[in-house]
C-alpha positions as a Python dict, from the first residue, in 0.01 Angstrom:
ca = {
    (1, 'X'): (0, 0, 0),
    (2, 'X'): (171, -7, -305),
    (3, 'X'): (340, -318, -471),
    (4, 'X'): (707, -356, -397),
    (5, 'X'): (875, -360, -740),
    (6, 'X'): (1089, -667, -812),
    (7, 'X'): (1369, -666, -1100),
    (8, 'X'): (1536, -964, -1133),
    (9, 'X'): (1872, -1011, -1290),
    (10, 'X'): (2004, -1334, -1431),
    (11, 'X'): (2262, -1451, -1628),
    (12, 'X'): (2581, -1763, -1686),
    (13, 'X'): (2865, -1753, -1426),
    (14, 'X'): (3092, -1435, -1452),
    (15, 'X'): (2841, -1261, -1702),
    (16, 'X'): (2870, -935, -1494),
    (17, 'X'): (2551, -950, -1310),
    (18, 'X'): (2679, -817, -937),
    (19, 'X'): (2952, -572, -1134),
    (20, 'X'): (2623, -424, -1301),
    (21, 'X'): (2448, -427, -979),
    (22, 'X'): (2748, -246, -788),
    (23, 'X'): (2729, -6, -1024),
    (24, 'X'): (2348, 49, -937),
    (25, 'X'): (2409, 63, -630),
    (26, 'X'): (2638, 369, -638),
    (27, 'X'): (2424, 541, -916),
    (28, 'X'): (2050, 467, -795),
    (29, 'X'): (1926, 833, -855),
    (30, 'X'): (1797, 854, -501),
    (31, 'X'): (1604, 530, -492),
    (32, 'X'): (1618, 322, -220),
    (33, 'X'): (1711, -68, -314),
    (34, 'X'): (1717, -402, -128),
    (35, 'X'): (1911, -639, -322),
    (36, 'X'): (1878, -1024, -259),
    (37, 'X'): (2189, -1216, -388),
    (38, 'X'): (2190, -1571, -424),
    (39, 'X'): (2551, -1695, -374),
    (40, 'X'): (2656, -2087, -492),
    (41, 'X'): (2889, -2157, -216),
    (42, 'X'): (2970, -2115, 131),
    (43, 'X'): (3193, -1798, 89),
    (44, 'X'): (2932, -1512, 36),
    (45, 'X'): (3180, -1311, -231),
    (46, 'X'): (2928, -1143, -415),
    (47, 'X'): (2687, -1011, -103),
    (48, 'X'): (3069, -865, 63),
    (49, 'X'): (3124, -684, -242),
    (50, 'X'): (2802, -573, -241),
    (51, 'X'): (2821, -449, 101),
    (52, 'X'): (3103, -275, 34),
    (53, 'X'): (2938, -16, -198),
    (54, 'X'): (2867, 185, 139),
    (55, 'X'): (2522, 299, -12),
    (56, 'X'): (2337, 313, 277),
    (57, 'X'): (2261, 623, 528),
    (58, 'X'): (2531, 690, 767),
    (59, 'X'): (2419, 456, 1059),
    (60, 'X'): (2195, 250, 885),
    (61, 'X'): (2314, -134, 912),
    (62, 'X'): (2399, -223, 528),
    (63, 'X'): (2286, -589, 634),
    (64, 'X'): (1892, -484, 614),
    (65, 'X'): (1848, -386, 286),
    (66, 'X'): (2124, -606, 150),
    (67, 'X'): (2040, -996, 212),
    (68, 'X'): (2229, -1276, 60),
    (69, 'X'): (2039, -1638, 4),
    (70, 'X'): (2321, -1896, 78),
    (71, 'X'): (2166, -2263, 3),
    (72, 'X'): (2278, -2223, -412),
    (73, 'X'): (2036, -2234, -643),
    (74, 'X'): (1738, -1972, -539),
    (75, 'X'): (1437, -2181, -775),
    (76, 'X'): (1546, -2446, -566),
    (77, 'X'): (1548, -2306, -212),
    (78, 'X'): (1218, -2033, -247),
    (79, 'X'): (1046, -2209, 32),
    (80, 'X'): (1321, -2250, 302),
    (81, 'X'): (1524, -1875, 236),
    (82, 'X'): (1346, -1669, -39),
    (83, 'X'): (999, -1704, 87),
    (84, 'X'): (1057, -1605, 470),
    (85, 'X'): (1342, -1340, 316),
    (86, 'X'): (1053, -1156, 107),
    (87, 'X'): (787, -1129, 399),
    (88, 'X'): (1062, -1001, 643),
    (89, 'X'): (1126, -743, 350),
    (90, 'X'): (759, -694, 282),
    (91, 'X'): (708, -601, 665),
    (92, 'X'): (948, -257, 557),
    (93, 'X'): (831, -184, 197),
    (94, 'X'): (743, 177, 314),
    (95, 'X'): (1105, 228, 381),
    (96, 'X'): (1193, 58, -5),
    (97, 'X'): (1158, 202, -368),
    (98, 'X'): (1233, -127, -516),
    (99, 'X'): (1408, -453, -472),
    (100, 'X'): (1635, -617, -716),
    (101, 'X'): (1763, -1022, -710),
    (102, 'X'): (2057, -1140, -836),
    (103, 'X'): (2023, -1531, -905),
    (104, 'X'): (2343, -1755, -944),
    (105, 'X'): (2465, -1881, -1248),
    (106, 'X'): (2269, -2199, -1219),
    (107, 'X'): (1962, -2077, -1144),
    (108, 'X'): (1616, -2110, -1337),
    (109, 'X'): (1456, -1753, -1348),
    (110, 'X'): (1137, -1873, -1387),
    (111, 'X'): (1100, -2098, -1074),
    (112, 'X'): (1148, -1775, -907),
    (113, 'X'): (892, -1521, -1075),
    (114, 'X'): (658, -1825, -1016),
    (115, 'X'): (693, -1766, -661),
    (116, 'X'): (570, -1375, -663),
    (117, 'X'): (275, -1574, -733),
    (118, 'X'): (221, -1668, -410),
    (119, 'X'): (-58, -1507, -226),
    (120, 'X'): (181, -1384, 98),
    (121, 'X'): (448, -1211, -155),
    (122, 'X'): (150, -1121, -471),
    (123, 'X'): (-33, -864, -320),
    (124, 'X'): (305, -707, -229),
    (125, 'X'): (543, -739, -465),
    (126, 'X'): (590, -761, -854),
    (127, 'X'): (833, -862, -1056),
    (128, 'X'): (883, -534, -1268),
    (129, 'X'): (1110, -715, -1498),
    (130, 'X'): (1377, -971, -1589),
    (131, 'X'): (1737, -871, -1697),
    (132, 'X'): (1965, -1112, -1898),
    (133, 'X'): (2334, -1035, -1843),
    (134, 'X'): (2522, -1203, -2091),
    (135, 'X'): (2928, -1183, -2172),
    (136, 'X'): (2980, -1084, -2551),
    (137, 'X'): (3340, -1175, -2528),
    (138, 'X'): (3261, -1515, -2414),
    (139, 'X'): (3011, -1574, -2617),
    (140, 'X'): (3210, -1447, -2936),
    (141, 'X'): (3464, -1747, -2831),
    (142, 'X'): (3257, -1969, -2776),
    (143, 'X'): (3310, -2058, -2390),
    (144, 'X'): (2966, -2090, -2250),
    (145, 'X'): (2775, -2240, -2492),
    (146, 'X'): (3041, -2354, -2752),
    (147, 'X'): (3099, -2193, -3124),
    (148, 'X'): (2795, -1998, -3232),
    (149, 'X'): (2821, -2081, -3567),
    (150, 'X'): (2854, -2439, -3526),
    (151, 'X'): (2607, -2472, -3290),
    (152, 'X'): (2366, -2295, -3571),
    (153, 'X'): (2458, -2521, -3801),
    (154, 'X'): (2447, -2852, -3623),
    (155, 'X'): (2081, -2725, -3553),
    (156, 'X'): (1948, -2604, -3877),
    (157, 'X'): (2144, -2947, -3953),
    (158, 'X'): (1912, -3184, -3764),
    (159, 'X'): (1568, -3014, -3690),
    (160, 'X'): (1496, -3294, -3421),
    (161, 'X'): (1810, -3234, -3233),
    (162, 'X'): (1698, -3284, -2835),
    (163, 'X'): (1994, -3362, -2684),
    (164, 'X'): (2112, -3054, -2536),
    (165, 'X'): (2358, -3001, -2269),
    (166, 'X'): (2237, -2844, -1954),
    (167, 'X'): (2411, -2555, -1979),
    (168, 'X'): (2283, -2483, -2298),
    (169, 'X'): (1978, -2522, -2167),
    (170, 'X'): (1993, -2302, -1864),
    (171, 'X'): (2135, -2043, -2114),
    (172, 'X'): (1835, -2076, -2339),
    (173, 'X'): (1573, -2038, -2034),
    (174, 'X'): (1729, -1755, -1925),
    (175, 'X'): (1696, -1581, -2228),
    (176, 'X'): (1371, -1651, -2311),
    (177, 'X'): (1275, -1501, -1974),
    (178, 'X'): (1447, -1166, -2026),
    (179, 'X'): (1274, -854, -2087),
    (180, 'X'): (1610, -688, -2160),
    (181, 'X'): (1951, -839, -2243),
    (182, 'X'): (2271, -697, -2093),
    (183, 'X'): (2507, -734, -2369),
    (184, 'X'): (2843, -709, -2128),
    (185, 'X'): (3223, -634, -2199),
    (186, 'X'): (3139, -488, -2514),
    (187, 'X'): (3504, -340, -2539),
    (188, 'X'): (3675, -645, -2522),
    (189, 'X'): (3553, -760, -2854),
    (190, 'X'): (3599, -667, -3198),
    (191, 'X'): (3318, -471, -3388),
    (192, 'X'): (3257, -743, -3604),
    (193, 'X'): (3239, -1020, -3325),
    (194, 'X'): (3012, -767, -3171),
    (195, 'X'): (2782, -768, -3437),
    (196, 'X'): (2795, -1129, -3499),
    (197, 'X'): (2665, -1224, -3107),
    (198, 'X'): (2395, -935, -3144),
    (199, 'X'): (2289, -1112, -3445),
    (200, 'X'): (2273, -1426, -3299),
    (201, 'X'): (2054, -1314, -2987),
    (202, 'X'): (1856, -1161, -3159),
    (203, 'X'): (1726, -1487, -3316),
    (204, 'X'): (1722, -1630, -2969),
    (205, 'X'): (1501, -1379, -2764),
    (206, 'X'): (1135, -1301, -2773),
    (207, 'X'): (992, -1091, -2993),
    (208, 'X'): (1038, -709, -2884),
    (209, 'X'): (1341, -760, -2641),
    (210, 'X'): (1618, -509, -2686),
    (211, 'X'): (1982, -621, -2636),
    (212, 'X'): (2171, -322, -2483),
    (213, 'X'): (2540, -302, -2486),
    (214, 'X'): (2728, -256, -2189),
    (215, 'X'): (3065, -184, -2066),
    (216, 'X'): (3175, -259, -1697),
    (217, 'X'): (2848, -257, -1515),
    (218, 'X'): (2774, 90, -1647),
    (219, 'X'): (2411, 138, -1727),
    (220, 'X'): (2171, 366, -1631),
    (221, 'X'): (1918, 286, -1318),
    (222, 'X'): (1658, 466, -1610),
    (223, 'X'): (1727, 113, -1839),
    (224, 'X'): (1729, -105, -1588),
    (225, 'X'): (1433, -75, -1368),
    (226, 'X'): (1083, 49, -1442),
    (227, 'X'): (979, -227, -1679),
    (228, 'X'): (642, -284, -1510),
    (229, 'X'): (617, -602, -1712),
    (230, 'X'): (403, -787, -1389),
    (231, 'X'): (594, -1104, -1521),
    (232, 'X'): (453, -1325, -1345),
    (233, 'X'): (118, -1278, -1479),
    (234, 'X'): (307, -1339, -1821),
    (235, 'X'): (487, -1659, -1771),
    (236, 'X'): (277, -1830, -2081),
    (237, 'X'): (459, -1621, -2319),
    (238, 'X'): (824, -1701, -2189),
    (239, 'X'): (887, -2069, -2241),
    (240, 'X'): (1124, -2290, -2057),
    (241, 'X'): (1251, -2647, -2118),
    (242, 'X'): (1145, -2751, -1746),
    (243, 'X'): (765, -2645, -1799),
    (244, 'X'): (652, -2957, -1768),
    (245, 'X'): (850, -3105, -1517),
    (246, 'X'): (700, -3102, -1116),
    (247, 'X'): (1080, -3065, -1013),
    (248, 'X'): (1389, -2976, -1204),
    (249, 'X'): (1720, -3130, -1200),
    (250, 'X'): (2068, -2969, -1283),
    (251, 'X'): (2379, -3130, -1338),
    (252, 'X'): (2533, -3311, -1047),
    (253, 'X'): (2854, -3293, -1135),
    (254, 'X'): (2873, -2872, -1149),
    (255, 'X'): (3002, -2791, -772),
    (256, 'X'): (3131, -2501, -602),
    (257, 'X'): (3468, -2549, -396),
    (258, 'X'): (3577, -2303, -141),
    (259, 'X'): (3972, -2258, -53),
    (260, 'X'): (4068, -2055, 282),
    (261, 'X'): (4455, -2003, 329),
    (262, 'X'): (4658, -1777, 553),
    (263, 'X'): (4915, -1763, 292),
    (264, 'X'): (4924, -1429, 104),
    (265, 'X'): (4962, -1363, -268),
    (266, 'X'): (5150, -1164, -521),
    (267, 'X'): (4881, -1128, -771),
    (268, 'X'): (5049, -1151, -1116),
    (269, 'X'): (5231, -1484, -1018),
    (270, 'X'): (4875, -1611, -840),
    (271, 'X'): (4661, -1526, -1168),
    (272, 'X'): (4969, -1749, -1359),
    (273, 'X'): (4883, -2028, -1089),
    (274, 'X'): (4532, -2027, -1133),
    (275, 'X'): (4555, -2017, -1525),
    (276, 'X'): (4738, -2322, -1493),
    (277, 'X'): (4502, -2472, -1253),
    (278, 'X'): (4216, -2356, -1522),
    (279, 'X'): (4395, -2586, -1788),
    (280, 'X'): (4430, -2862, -1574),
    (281, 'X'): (4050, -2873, -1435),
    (282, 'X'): (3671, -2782, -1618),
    (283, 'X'): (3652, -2458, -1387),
    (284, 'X'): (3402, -2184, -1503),
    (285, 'X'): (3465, -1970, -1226),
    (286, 'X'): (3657, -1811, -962),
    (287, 'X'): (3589, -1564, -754),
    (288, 'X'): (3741, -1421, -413),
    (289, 'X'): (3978, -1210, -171),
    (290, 'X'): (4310, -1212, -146),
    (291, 'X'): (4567, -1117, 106),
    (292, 'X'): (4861, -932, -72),
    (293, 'X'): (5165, -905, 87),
    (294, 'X'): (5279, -604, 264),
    (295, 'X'): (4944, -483, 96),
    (296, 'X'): (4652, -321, 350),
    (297, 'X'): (4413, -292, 126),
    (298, 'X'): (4225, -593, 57),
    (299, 'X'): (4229, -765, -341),
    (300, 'X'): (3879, -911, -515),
    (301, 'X'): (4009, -1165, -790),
    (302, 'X'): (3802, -1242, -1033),
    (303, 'X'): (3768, -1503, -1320),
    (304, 'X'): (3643, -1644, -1600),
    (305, 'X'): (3807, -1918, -1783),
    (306, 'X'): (4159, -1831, -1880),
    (307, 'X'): (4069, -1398, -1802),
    (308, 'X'): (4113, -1307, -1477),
    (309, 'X'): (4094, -960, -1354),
    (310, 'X'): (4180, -819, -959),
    (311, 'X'): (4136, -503, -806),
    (312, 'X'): (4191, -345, -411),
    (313, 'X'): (3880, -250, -291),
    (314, 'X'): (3907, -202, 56),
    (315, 'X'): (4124, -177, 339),
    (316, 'X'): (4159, -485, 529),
    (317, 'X'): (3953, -453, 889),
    (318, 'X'): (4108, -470, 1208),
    (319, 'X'): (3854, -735, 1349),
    (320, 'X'): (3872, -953, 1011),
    (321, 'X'): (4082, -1217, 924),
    (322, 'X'): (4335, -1188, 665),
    (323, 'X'): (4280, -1488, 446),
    (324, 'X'): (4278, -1550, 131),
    (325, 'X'): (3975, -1680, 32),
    (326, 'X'): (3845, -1808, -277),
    (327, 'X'): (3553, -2000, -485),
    (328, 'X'): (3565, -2211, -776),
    (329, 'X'): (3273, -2301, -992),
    (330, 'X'): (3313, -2590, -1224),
    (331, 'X'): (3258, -2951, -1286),
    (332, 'X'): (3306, -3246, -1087),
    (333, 'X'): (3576, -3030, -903),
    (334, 'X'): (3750, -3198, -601),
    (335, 'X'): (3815, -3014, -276),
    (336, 'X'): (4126, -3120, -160),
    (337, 'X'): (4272, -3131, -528),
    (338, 'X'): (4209, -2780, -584),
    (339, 'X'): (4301, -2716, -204),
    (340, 'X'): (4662, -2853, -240),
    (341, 'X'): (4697, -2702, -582),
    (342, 'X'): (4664, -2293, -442),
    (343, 'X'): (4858, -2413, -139),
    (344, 'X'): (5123, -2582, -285),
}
């Protein structure tokens, strides 16, 4: 039988990588996909969004082809989720065109094409390609790996700078990994900045990888699968800072924090409370669902530093609970700190 193709897509917190996926999703051109997310945190926001595309067949159970890997960073947990996840997938590849997995934020994407070399998953899977979402806007400000043209300079500087943060270096693996970069909200940046972040990337990424630009998920299924790049019989050429090392560390104090209330929201004055909880804490990211008042339809809040963004998506079901549920990202973030602060 033929070998499952694999595309994996990786990229910082709140690059865009499940909007872009979403959007695949509802646009496949007749394929048929499994996706394998890879939540940090308890609260599986990204695989319910996912499921909520309704791509399947009418009386298929979404649940099959869309599986969500729970234990936070997937190069760290291959052998206790991924690895059992894949053969159970394997066991149906007649019924699958391809697969595509969507790491977390903090995960290494080469730990993971490492394990298609496994024997049990090699001779049926491949990783067709790797797929770098990154966020221009964020980038043009600065806000995941600091000012671009500083950090330039401090390096052209001091040619034996080595003390890098680890986010810098996460950022750096994952780009050297990528056989395509997914230059994201596009449209919320000037021309110029535009230009200026292309620029930059361009010095950063291997030698032949495009950087396409992207607005709100939307790119063709064409562009983003069918690389048949077999990566993982070309790890040599993709370098990573953790090459060396038998097992990899990341930062202790980055944590995910997960708030459940009963208490509903109005939206505008909840995005003002979490701005102001942004400012007072080192949060990257939240993500979640919100109960609206008076509101059946159920809200997805979304956000990234001090942009936040919220949209209905569903209606809330009869059997569910109407929380409000949310996710934080960040560093050495405190539960019941961040607890009182939404309730209060």
């Amino acid at each position: 039988m033929h070998k499952i193709p694999v595309t994996v897509i990786t990229g910082f917190l709140g690059a865009g990588k499940t909007t872009t996926i979403r959007h695949l999703l509802q646009n496949n051109g007749g394929r048929r996909i499994a996706v394998l997310v890879n939540e940090f945190g308890e609260v599986g926001i990204d695989g319910e969004l996912l499921r909520s595309c309704q791509t399947c067949d009418e009386g298929d159970d979404p649940s099959e082809n869309i599986v969500e890997l729970t234990n936070g960073c997937l190069c760290c947990t291959v052998q206790e989720e991924f690895y059992p996840t894949m053969k159970t997938l394997l066991q149906r590849r007649e019924k699958l065109d391809c697969m595509v997995v969507e790491t977390s934020g903090l995960a290494l994407p080469k730990p993971l094409v490492q394990a298609f070399r496994w024997p049990e998953i090699r001779t049926g899977a491949t990783v067709d390609g790797v797929v770098t979402v990154v966020d221009c806007e964020a980038l043009a400000k600065g806000q995941i790996v600091g000012d671009l043209e500083a950090l330039e300079a401090q390096r052209q500087a001091d040619p034996n700078l080595e003390h890098e943060t680890p986010l810098e270096e996460l950022f750096e693996d994952q780009l050297n990994c990528a056989d395509m970069v997914l230059l994201a909200k596009v449209d919320l940046v000037e021309p110029a900045e535009r230009e200026r972040v292309e620029n930059w990337l361009r010095q950063q990424v291997r030698p032949g990888v495009k950087i396409v630009p992207c607005e709100g998920g939307k790119i063709s299924s064409e562009l983003l699968l069918g690389f048949n790049a077999a990566v993982e019989d070309d790890l040599d050429s993709r370098p990573s800072h953790h090459d060396h090392e038998e097992e990899h560390d990341h930062d202790e104090e980055i944590n995910a924090v997960n708030v459940i209330v009963e208490a509903g929201f109005e939206p505008t004055l909840l995005v003002k409370q979490l701005q102001e909880l942004v400012q007072q804490e080192e949060i990257y990211r939240v993500k979640g669902f919100v109960t609206v008042p008076n509101k059946p339809m159920r809200l997805v809040m979304q956000g990234v530093g001090q942009r936040f963004d919220y949209f209905y998506d569903r209606p809330w079901q009869p059997n569910e609970p109407r929380q409000t549920r949310l996710v934080f990202i960040g560093r050495d973030l405190n539960q019941e700190r961040i607890a009182a602060a939404i309730r209060n």
